[in-house]
Backbone as a ProteinNet text record, in pm:
[ID]
protein_1_A
[PRIMARY]
MKLGWNLKTGFERYLTPWRSADDPTPGDVSFRLDNSTAKHARSGPWNGQTFEGIPWMKDSVFKLIVEHKEDEVYYKFKPINDTVTTRLQLENNGTYHRFVWDETTSKWHKLYSWPFDHCDNYAECGANSNCRVSETPSCECLTGFISKSQEDWDSPDSRSCVRKPSDCPGGEGFLKLPKMKLPENYWSNQSMSLRECEAECTKNCSCRAYANSQVVGGGNGCLMWFGDLIDIKECSEKYVWGQDFFIRVPTSDL
[TERTIARY]
3499.4	3503.4	3463.1	3529.9	3498	3432	3333.6	3280	3303.7	3381	3408.4	3532.7	3592.4	3697.8	3828.8	3939.2	4070.1	4087.5	4089.1	4086.6	4220.2	4327.1	4457.3	4477.4	4435.4	4458.3	4335.9	4216	4093.6	4035.9	4099.4	4050.8	3919.4	3821.9	3689.6	3658.2	3601	3550.1	3398.1	3338.5	3193	3153.3	3024.9	2973.6	2908.2	2935.4	2868.7	2833.4	2709.7	2672	2710.6	2700.6	2712.1	2601.3	2625.6	2523	2401.7	2423.8	2314.9	2368.9	2282.2	2322.5	2431.4	2441.5	2542.9	2641.3	2641.1	2732.6	2804.2	2931.7	3001.7	3061.1	3035.2	3082.7	3004.9	3063.1	2995.7	2861.9	2763.1	2630.9	2624	2502.8	2483.7	2458.7	2441	2411.1	2525.9	2529.7	2631.1	2573.5	2636.9	2601.2	2723.5	2712.7	2833	2803.3	2908.7	2902.1	2935.8	2833.7	2861.4	2737.9	2755.4	2643.5	2643.4	2627.7	2636.8	2517.2	2527.2	2423.2	2303.9	2325.5	2216	2183.8	2078.9	2045.3	1921.1	1925.8	1808.7	1733.4	1806.9	1751.3	1861	1820.1	1915.5	1871.4	1965.7	1934	1940.7	1890.5	1914.4	2056.6	2095.5	2232.3	2258.2	2383.8	2426.2	2395.6	2326.1	2283.8	2354.2	2464	2538.3	2506.4	2392.1	2354.4	2328.7	2270	2236.2	2215.9	2195.5	2152.8	2000.5	1944.8	1799.4	1732.4	1610.1	1530.7	1556.7	1656	1680.3	1659	1641.6	1612.7	1720	1674.2	1763.7	1700.2	1772.2	1718.7	1807.1	1757.2	1834.4	1859.4	1980.6	2020.2	2007.3	2035.6	2028.6	2160.1	2183.1	2301.7	2425.9	2409.1	2524.2	2502.6	2609.2	2597.3	2667.4	2620	2677.2	2779.1	2883.1	2990.4	3027.4	3036.7	3089.5	3209.8	3322.3	3445.1	3482.9	3511.8	3558.2	3691.6	3798.8	3933.4	4001.4	4124	4197.9	4222	4247.9	4284.7	4179.5	4066.6	3964.4	3829	3724.6	3588.7	3523.3	3463	3408.5	3295.3	3218.1	3108.8	3142.4	3108	3124.1	3019.8	3004.8	2918.8	2997.6	2961	3034.7	2936.8	2952.5	2865.7	2878.6	2767.5	2767.7	2861.9	2866.2	2963	3022.4	3132.3	3210.2	3140.9	3032.1	2962.8	2865.7	2843.9	2746.6	2816.8	2758.1	2805.6	2692	2717	2614.6	2676.2	2594.4	2647.1	2541.9	2590	2505.1	2512.2	2401.2	2400.3	2327.3	2391.2	2332.6	2289.7	2161.2	2108.8	2131.2	2125.7	2148.7	2031.4	1918.6	1806	1812.8	1918.9	1936.3	1887	1834.2	1788	1902.5	1916.8	2014.1	1944.7	2004.9	1949.6	2052.2	2002.4	2086.8	2055.2	2158.9	2143.5	2223	2176.6	2252.6	2249.9	2361.5	2372.3	2303.3	2215.1	2140.8	2208.1	2274.5	2347	2254.1	2131.6	2040.1	1991	1974.8	1926.6	2035.8	2153.9	2265	2220.7	2146.1	2099.8	2114.1	2118.4	2116.6	1973.5	1952.4	1820.8	1818.8	1721.2	1712.4	1649.2	1724.7	1671.3	1579.5	1620.4	1539.2	1595.1	1515	1557	1525.4	1600.5	1580.1	1618.4	1545.5	1430.5	1307.6	1226.3	1103.7	989.2	968.4	847.4	877.8	775.8	798.1	846.4	819.3	867	1018.4	1081.2	1226	1291.4	1211.8	1266.8	1315.7	1431.2	1490.1	1397.3	1369.8	1288.5	1155.7	1091.8	967.1	861.1	856.7	749.8	797.1	918.4	966	1012.8	1041.8	1098.4	993.7	1036.2	955.1	827.1	836.8	722.1	756.5	652.3	667	604.5	673	618.3	574.2	447.5	390.7	327.2	392.6	347.3	212.7	177.2	51.5	-68.2	-46	-154.2	-177.5	-298.3	-332.6	-395.6	-337.8	-208.2	-92.7	18.5	130.4	211.5	202.1	279.2	195.3	255.5	188.5	293.3	254.6	343.9	363.1	482.1	505.8	421.5	387.5	318.4	399.5	331.6	400.8	440.1	407.2	438.8	312.4	309.6	197.3	251.3	167.5	208.1	222.4	323.8	339.9	215.7	166	42.7	-5.7	-135.3	-189.2	-133.6	-106.2	-49.8	86.4	167.9	297.5	280.3	184.8	167.7	125.4	51.4	5.7	115.2	227.5	338.3	450.9	481.1	585.6	721.1	748.5	878.9	892.7	781.9	791	720.2	692	628.9	720.7	662.7	742.3	649.1	690.6	615.1	701.8	637.7	707.7	656	736.5	699.6	584.1	497.5	393.3	456.4	398.2	448.8	435.3	535.6	530.2	628.3	616.2	699.5	808	930.5	1041.6	1120.6	1158.9	1131.8	1007.2	946.2	836.6	713.2	686.6	564.8	586.1	695.2	725.2	766.9	758	804.5	846.7	874.3	920.1	822.5	788.9	696.5	776.2	752.2	823.2	750.9	824	773.5	849.7	783.1	853.6	875.9	974.4	1005.1	1022.6	1107.5	1131.2	1270.3	1279	1409.5	1448.2	1560.5	1598.2	1642	1616	1652.7	1803.4	1844.8	1987.2	2032.3	2162.8	2222.5	2205	2267.4	2256.5	2391.5	2384.1	2502.3	2513.4	2634.9	2652.8	2748.2	2714.6	2803.9	2787.5	2889.8	2878.5	2886.4	2925	2943.9	2822.8	2724.6	2608.1	2500.6	2428.1	2311.2	2190.8	2080.7	1959.5	1904.3	1913.6	1866.3	1949.7	2081.5	2168.3	2141	2111.2	2079.2	1952.1	1851.1	1726.1	1749.7	1829.7	1856.7	1929.2	2024.8	2101	2011.2	1924.5	1834.1	1728.7	1682.7	1578.8	1623.9	1748.6	1795.8	1838.1	1838.8	1875.1	1751.3	1691	1564.3	1576.6	1698.6	1715.7	1725.8	1729.5	1734.1	1594	1578.5	1446.6	1410.1	1511.3	1482.3	1608.1	1590.1	1704.7	1671.1	1775	1758.9	1889.1	1884.6	2007.5	2082.5	2214.5	2294	2319.9	2311.4	2332.8	2216.3	2170.8	2059.3	2105.7	2232.2	2283	2293.6	2276.3	2289	2186.2	2066.3	1962	1966.9	2066	2074.1	2176.9	2252.2	2348.4	2384.3	2460	2498.3	2385.3	2417.7	2321.4	2330.9	2215.5	2202.2	2107	2139.5	2049.8	2040.8	1923	1896.6	1864.8	1922.8	1908.1	1845.7	1816.8	1753.4	1630.8	1590.8	1477.7	1505.3	1399.9	1409	1377.7	1481.3	1471.5	1480.4	1388.7	1390.5	1359.6	1236.3	1188.2	1088.2	1096.7	1002.1	960.8	831.9	783.3	807	885.1	925.5	824.8	720.6	615.1	649.3	739.8	775.9	851	820.3	877.7	1027.1	1080.4	1222.5	1299.6	1240	1310.8	1325	1448.1	1475.3	1439.1	1367.3	1345.2	1361.5	1376.4	1396.9	1320.6	1320.1	1249.3	1314.9	1229.1	1272.5	1191.1	1257.5	1190.7	1194.7	1076.5	1070.7	1011.7	1061.5	1014.4	880.5	778.8	644.9	588.1	488.7	417.9	349.2	339.1	278.1	134.9	66.2	-70.5	-75.2	38.9	44.6	98.9	131.1	181.1	67.1
1286.2	1242.4	1357.7	1368.5	1471.4	1407.4	1477.8	1444.3	1564.9	1548.7	1662.4	1642.4	1756.5	1756	1814	1751.4	1813.5	1887.1	2019.5	2098.5	2095.6	2056.5	2050.6	1918.2	1808.4	1676.7	1622	1679.4	1628	1507.7	1465.3	1349.4	1383.4	1292.9	1314.9	1205.6	1246.1	1152.8	1153.2	1035.4	1024.2	885.7	867.2	739.6	661.7	532.4	441.3	313.5	266.7	146	18.7	-91	-220.7	-234.4	-320.5	-344.6	-415	-501.4	-567.7	-612.8	-667.9	-707.2	-813.4	-894.1	-999	-979.6	-858	-827.8	-696.7	-701.7	-580.6	-497.4	-533.5	-448.1	-317.3	-206.9	-76.3	-75.1	-12.5	-0.4	111.8	138.6	235.8	378	397.8	531.2	578.6	710.7	768.3	889.7	927	1046.7	1135.3	1250.4	1328.1	1477.6	1555.6	1701	1731.5	1724.6	1726	1775	1803.8	1841.9	1748.9	1619.5	1520	1527.8	1463.6	1474.4	1384.4	1269.5	1176.4	1182.4	1255	1276	1196.3	1136.1	1069.4	1167.4	1238.9	1343.9	1446.5	1570.1	1679.4	1771.5	1811.4	1914.8	2050.7	2152.5	2288.5	2329.9	2454.4	2499.2	2514.3	2516.4	2544.7	2690	2717.3	2853.6	2911.6	2850.5	2897.6	2820	2749.5	2666.9	2521.7	2501.2	2367	2365.3	2247	2233.3	2237.2	2318.8	2333.7	2207.1	2184.3	2073.8	1940.9	1934.3	1811.3	1838.6	1736	1758.2	1841.1	1930	2015.8	2037.1	2000.2	2008.8	2101.2	2220.7	2318	2266.4	2290.8	2245.2	2093.7	2024.6	1879	1822	1694.8	1627.6	1653.1	1716.9	1741.3	1871.2	1921.5	2038.7	2010.1	2075.1	2059.1	2169.2	2134.7	2229.6	2212.7	2324.1	2323.7	2417.1	2367.3	2445.8	2460.5	2583.9	2610.2	2682.9	2607.3	2660.6	2667.1	2717.5	2732.5	2598.3	2495.5	2367.1	2258.2	2286.2	2183.9	2245.3	2171.7	2206.3	2077.5	2082.6	1959.4	1988.3	1883	1883	1782.1	1815.1	1720.4	1751.7	1659.2	1686.6	1663.7	1736.7	1730.8	1718.9	1617.5	1606.2	1729.1	1765.6	1881.9	1859.3	1735.1	1703.2	1565	1535.3	1415.4	1286.5	1295.2	1173.3	1121.4	1199.5	1163	1092.5	984	916.2	914	967.5	972.6	927.7	871.2	822	831.2	830.3	821.6	680.6	634	506.5	523.7	485.4	498.6	361.5	350.5	224.7	219.1	97.7	84.8	131.7	171.9	230.4	383.3	441.2	585.8	656.8	585.7	646.8	650.3	764.9	767.4	790.7	738.2	746	811.6	887.9	946	873.9	815.1	742.1	810.4	793	834.8	719.7	697.4	586.6	622.3	533.3	551.9	468.4	536.2	465	387	435.5	370.4	235.5	223.5	97.8	20.9	83.4	23.4	-13.4	78.3	58.1	187.2	173.4	290.2	340.4	469.7	532.8	614	589.9	661.9	799.8	904.5	1040.7	1072.5	1034.9	1060.7	982.5	976.6	920.7	1022.4	1019.4	1111	1039.8	1053.6	1141.1	1103.8	1206.8	1189.6	1137.5	1202	1181.7	1203.4	1193.4	1203.8	1342	1445.9	1579.8	1592.2	1496.6	1495.4	1429.9	1362.4	1309.1	1424.6	1408.8	1518.1	1560.6	1693.5	1752.9	1679	1643.1	1567	1635.5	1767.4	1840.1	1910.2	1887.3	1949.5	2092.1	2160.4	2295.3	2397.8	2496	2612.4	2572.5	2467	2414.7	2400.4	2394.9	2378.9	2247.1	2172	2047.2	2070.6	2045.4	2063.5	1932.2	1862.3	1728.5	1732.9	1847.9	1859.5	1886.4	1905.6	1938.7	1824.2	1822.2	1726.6	1801.6	1795.6	1733.9	1812.6	1748.2	1811.7	1903.6	1884.5	1966.9	2081.9	2201.1	2316.9	2409.6	2478.5	2579.5	2692	2746	2863.9	2979.8	3071.5	3193.1	3264.1	3308	3371.1	3274.7	3145.7	3043.3	2964.2	2907.1	2824.4	2693.8	2589.6	2460	2467.9	2398.4	2393.7	2336.9	2226.2	2165.5	2066.6	2039.8	1943.9	1804.8	1774.6	1643.5	1625.9	1731.7	1726.2	1711.7	1784.8	1787.4	1651.2	1576.5	1445.3	1340.4	1370.4	1276.5	1323.2	1248.9	1292.5	1313.1	1243.3	1254.9	1379.5	1449	1564.6	1688	1691.3	1808.9	1929.8	2042.1	2164.1	2283.7	2394.8	2519.3	2627.3	2721.5	2830.5	2963.9	3067.2	3200.3	3258.5	3330.7	3406.7	3525.3	3568	3687.8	3810.3	3895.9	4017.7	4119.1	4241.4	4352.8	4377.6	4340.7	4357.1	4483.6	4564.2	4542	4613	4698.9	4782.6	4705	4593.2	4518.9	4399.7	4401.7	4287.4	4331	4237.8	4258.7	4125.9	4124.5	4002.3	3959.3	3831.9	3772.2	3686.6	3705.6	3628.7	3497.1	3387	3255.2	3210.7	3194.7	3158.9	3008.9	2973	2833.6	2743	2784.7	2707.5	2644.2	2521.9	2466.5	2529.2	2599.5	2676.1	2584.4	2625.2	2541.5	2539.3	2454.1	2439.1	2540.3	2537	2615.9	2766.4	2816.5	2958	3027.9	3159.8	3247	3302	3314.6	3352.2	3469.5	3560.7	3668.8	3684.7	3648.8	3645.8	3783.6	3887.5	4019.5	4111.3	4072.2	4157.5	4139	4247	4239	4194	4163.2	4121.4	4235.6	4358.5	4473.7	4492.3	4476.3	4486.5	4372	4256.4	4139.8	4166.2	4222.1	4254.8	4356.7	4460.6	4565.1	4507.5	4418.1	4358.2	4269.8	4194.3	4105.2	4185.2	4296.1	4377.5	4432.8	4478.4	4543.7	4445.1	4315.5	4212.9	4128.6	4146.6	4079.8	3928.2	3877.1	3731.6	3670.4	3754.8	3705.1	3662.1	3535.2	3479	3489.7	3489.6	3486.3	3521.7	3554.3	3582	3541.6	3530.9	3496.1	3524.1	3528.2	3533	3400.7	3408.4	3285.1	3236.6	3327.1	3292	3345.7	3268.1	3311.6	3359.8	3336.2	3377.1	3528.8	3583.5	3727.3	3809.3	3756.5	3828.5	3813.1	3740.7	3714.5	3801.1	3742.9	3816.4	3732.2	3792.5	3722.1	3716.7	3679.8	3686.4	3561.7	3503.4	3398.7	3449	3425.6	3462.8	3347	3334.8	3228.9	3290.5	3234.4	3291.1	3194.3	3074.4	2977.4	2918	2801	2732.7	2705.4	2710.6	2686.9	2539.4	2463.1	2317.6	2268.4	2178.4	2106	2198.1	2246.8	2333.8	2256.4	2276.1	2213.9	2314.1	2313.2	2392.7	2313	2367.8	2294.9	2319.3	2238.9	2256.2	2193.2	2092	2026.8	2124.6	2122.6	2221.5	2203.2	2082.5	2059.3	2046.8	2092.5	2098.5	2245.1	2288.4	2429.9	2469.8	2581.6	2648	2797.3	2873.9	3017.1	3096.5	3229.2	3317.9	3312.7	3301	3289.2	3390.1	3478.1	3587.8	3560.9	3538.9	3507.8	3624.3	3642.8	3748.6	3706.1	3790.5	3760.3	3886.3	3872	3989.4	4063.2	4194	4272.6	4228.1	4171.7	4123.2	4005.7	3938.7	3823.5	3860.7	3988.2	4027.1	4036.6
549	409.3	318.8	206.2	107.4	-14.2	-70.3	-201.9	-290.6	-396.5	-482.9	-567.1	-607.9	-708.9	-656.1	-696.7	-691.2	-823.7	-821	-943.9	-1018.7	-950.7	-1016.9	-1090	-1026.8	-1086.4	-1158.6	-1129.9	-1189	-1116.5	-1006.4	-931	-861.3	-869.5	-810	-708.3	-596.3	-496.4	-501.4	-509.3	-509.7	-461.2	-433.4	-384.3	-498.3	-502.6	-595.8	-519.6	-526.9	-453	-528	-456.8	-523.5	-627	-727.1	-829.2	-769.4	-672.2	-599.8	-465.8	-382.7	-248.2	-248.8	-355.4	-361.8	-477.4	-534.9	-644.9	-615.5	-571.1	-529.5	-643.2	-768.2	-877.2	-876.2	-925	-918.9	-991	-926.9	-986.8	-1089.2	-1136.7	-1245	-1195.8	-1064.7	-1011.9	-924.5	-901.1	-814	-743.8	-634.5	-557.7	-559.5	-626.7	-651	-658.4	-636.6	-650.6	-795.1	-882.4	-1025.3	-1099.2	-1227.9	-1313.7	-1434.1	-1406	-1512.2	-1605.9	-1718.9	-1821.1	-1792.5	-1729.5	-1701.7	-1552.7	-1517.2	-1377	-1338.9	-1222.3	-1164.1	-1075.6	-993.2	-907.8	-884.6	-856.8	-843	-730.5	-647.4	-549.1	-616.8	-548	-592.6	-557	-587.9	-559.9	-409.8	-372.2	-235.5	-204	-91.2	-60.1	62	101.2	217.5	343.4	345.1	459.2	421.5	305.1	262.4	111.8	57.1	-81.2	-84.4	-170.7	-175.4	-227.4	-179.4	-228.7	-162	-71.5	2.4	150.6	232.9	375.3	444.8	530.1	607.3	743.2	848.4	983.7	1065.4	1090.5	1166.7	1308	1358.4	1491.3	1503	1394	1394.3	1445.2	1418.3	1471.6	1387.2	1271.1	1184.6	1107.4	1048.9	963.2	831.2	725.6	592.7	567.1	493.4	461.8	314.6	242.8	106.3	102.7	57.8	47.2	-100	-141	-277	-265.6	-280.4	-265.8	-402	-400.6	-526.5	-594.6	-514.4	-573.2	-556.1	-488.3	-472.3	-438.3	-472.3	-432	-384.7	-265	-209.8	-112.2	-87	9.6	119	242.7	352.7	459.1	552.4	667.2	794.9	899.6	1024.9	1140.9	1227.1	1345.5	1435.6	1500.5	1589.3	1706.7	1758	1862.6	1836.7	1906.4	1875.9	1918.3	1992.5	2036.1	1930.5	1825.6	1722.5	1606.7	1560.5	1440	1338.9	1220.7	1116.8	984.3	897.6	770.2	660.7	537.9	419.1	363.3	310.1	239	108	-2.1	-135	-185	-223.2	-276.6	-427.8	-483	-627.1	-710.9	-646.3	-720.1	-723.5	-666.1	-668.6	-544.9	-445.9	-321.1	-220.3	-151.2	-43.6	89.4	195.2	330.1	421.8	516.4	621.2	752.6	814.4	939.5	1050.1	1173.5	1290.9	1390.8	1457.9	1551.9	1683.3	1729.2	1852.8	1961.5	2056.2	2161.2	2253.6	2273.6	2367	2315.6	2184	2125.8	2053.1	2038.1	1962.7	1821.1	1758.3	1621.9	1543.1	1410.1	1322.6	1308.4	1330.4	1315.3	1186.1	1100.9	973.8	994.9	963.1	972.7	855.4	735	616.5	498.7	394.6	265.7	157.8	49.1	-63.4	-192	-300.3	-323.4	-239.4	-210.7	-134.3	-220	-335	-412.7	-560.6	-645.1	-790.1	-832.2	-752.8	-786.7	-771.7	-704.2	-695.7	-816.3	-900.9	-1024.9	-1111.5	-1171.7	-1248.9	-1363	-1370.3	-1477.7	-1495.1	-1384.4	-1386.7	-1471.9	-1468.8	-1537.9	-1665	-1708.7	-1830.8	-1809.1	-1919.4	-1913	-1871.7	-1791.7	-1753.7	-1681.2	-1600.6	-1527.8	-1380.8	-1298.2	-1154.5	-1113.7	-1025.8	-973.4	-829.5	-800.7	-667.3	-624.4	-533.6	-495.4	-423.9	-365.7	-291.2	-381.8	-511.2	-604.4	-702.9	-761.7	-867.2	-983.6	-1103	-1133.9	-1072.1	-1053	-983.8	-1074.3	-1205.9	-1299.1	-1352.3	-1358.6	-1417.8	-1476.9	-1582.9	-1639.1	-1538.5	-1531.6	-1449.4	-1500	-1411.1	-1452	-1560.1	-1666.2	-1778	-1887.4	-1869.4	-1968.4	-2001.4	-2119.5	-2162.2	-2221	-2216.8	-2270.2	-2421.6	-2474.9	-2620.1	-2686.3	-2632	-2680.4	-2577.6	-2574.3	-2479.7	-2504.4	-2630.9	-2663.6	-2598	-2603.3	-2537	-2386.3	-2328	-2182.8	-2128.9	-2208.5	-2163.6	-2168.3	-2231.6	-2241	-2149.5	-2040.5	-1947.2	-2012.8	-2122.9	-2187.4	-2273.4	-2301.1	-2390.6	-2336.6	-2205.6	-2146.2	-2160.2	-2195.4	-2207.3	-2216.2	-2156	-2161.1	-2224.6	-2291.8	-2359.6	-2308.5	-2324.9	-2275.6	-2354.7	-2284.4	-2351.9	-2424.8	-2535.7	-2603.4	-2511.7	-2512.4	-2430.9	-2486.1	-2437.5	-2482.5	-2378.8	-2409.8	-2315.5	-2348.5	-2247.2	-2105.6	-2054.7	-2137	-2087.2	-2044.9	-2109.9	-2079	-1989.7	-1912.3	-1827.2	-1687.7	-1595.3	-1458.7	-1400.5	-1269.9	-1205	-1096.3	-1098.7	-1002.9	-905	-774.4	-672.7	-645.2	-656.4	-620	-495.6	-380.4	-256.7	-243.1	-162.9	-125.9	-246.8	-339.6	-460.7	-459	-511.3	-545.8	-678.9	-680.7	-798.5	-912.6	-1037.3	-1152.5	-1176	-1269.6	-1299	-1404.2	-1436.1	-1545.4	-1525.3	-1420.2	-1386.5	-1400.9	-1414.9	-1410.2	-1269.7	-1218.4	-1078.2	-1063	-970	-928.9	-777.7	-702.5	-556.7	-490.8	-565.4	-504.2	-521	-600	-626.2	-519.9	-490.3	-402	-483.8	-414	-484.7	-569.3	-519.6	-596.8	-723.5	-711.9	-828.8	-926.3	-871.6	-953.5	-1035.4	-969.5	-1038.9	-1149.9	-1120.1	-1219.3	-1340.7	-1316.4	-1425.6	-1511.4	-1445.6	-1518	-1595.4	-1538.2	-1601.7	-1735.7	-1743.5	-1865.2	-1973.7	-1941.6	-2039.8	-2068.5	-2185	-2215	-2226.6	-2238.1	-2242.6	-2103.7	-1999.4	-1862.3	-1820.7	-1787.6	-1755.6	-1608.2	-1519.4	-1376	-1297.8	-1169.2	-1082.7	-939.3	-856.1	-715.4	-643.3	-508.9	-429.6	-442.7	-436.7	-435.4	-293.8	-195.9	-56	27	126.5	210	346.8	381.9	512.7	518.8	639.4	659.2	584.9	566.4	495.5	345.8	294.3	150.9	81.4	-9.2	-90.5	-211.1	-302.7	-424.1	-524.6	-647	-757.1	-844.6	-873.9	-974.3	-1081	-1208.2	-1317.5	-1416.3	-1478.9	-1576.4	-1711.9	-1818.2	-1952	-2052	-2011.7	-2100.4	-2035.6	-2081.7	-2020.8	-1873.5	-1792.6	-1649.2	-1623.4	-1587.7	-1581.6	-1437.6	-1400.3	-1272.9	-1155.5	-1151.1	-1044.3	-958.7	-829.2	-736	-630.5	-594.5	-482.5	-355.1	-263.3	-143	-31.5	-27.7	70.8	204.3	206	330.3	420.6	549.3	640.9	661.9	636.2	658.1	527.1	416.9	289	250.2	227	203.7	61	48.9	-78.8	-56.6	-164.2	-146.6	-251.6	-233.6	-326	-463.9	-564.7	-703.8	-784.3	-859.1	-929.1	-1079.8	-1140.5	-1283.4	-1361.6	-1483.9	-1572.3	-1633.4	-1619	-1672.3	-1736.2	-1825.8	-1875.2	-1760.1	-1771.1	-1664.5	-1635.7	-1732.8	-1709.8	-1614.1	-1592.8	-1502.4	-1364.1	-1342.4	-1211.2	-1110.9
[MASK]
++++++++++++++++++++++++++++++++++++++++++++++++++++++++++++++++++++++++++++++++++++++++++++++++++++++++++++++++++++++++++++++++++++++++++++++++++++++++++++++++++++++++++++++++++++++++++++++++++++++++++++++++++++++++++++++++++++++++++++++++++++++++++++++

């Protein structure tokens, strides 16, 4: 099964659950390869092996595949061998489950459910903030940023952090944040190395951050961010993929 777009016709395949257990009309949520405006939860970008921020089990019963062709772009999963049956199930509350069929018990076994926790809620901590489920409070401004006001920070609907004043480019550098789900709304160049990506971002003072677009083969490709950094999570779980994320900060914060 494919989830994604036919780029020539505009036809999209996606999952939508029933409205309720006894009402088969389409519900209000969907699971799709899209960048829609009203998000409940969002994975990070595809990194060549998986989508960041969602469960990923190396050498598991299935593998994820993303194809970007001339006439279509889609996501699918493929069992490692033909004896395995696995499926996704989307609930009408926005939670999806991954199941695998257990031949010994003749039952579906749940591998995982997602979202995991409140840090998976879209933009839980507002702009330029990091969500860390293992910490209390879980929301904090990224290094190099400060809260607009304490009043804003106490209201989940208006949390936001802004950049500290600094002298670009002489008074700034890049700080590496490991195991991060990367934010949305990035610029991409698949042919650049990480060093070239850093150089390009350094000379443009409006560039807020950069990272590799692919993690396979030691990493390649370039992602850069030029606006607010939205929907970031620290991926502390051992089976949730995160990657190195380099943010522009004043040299005093390096």
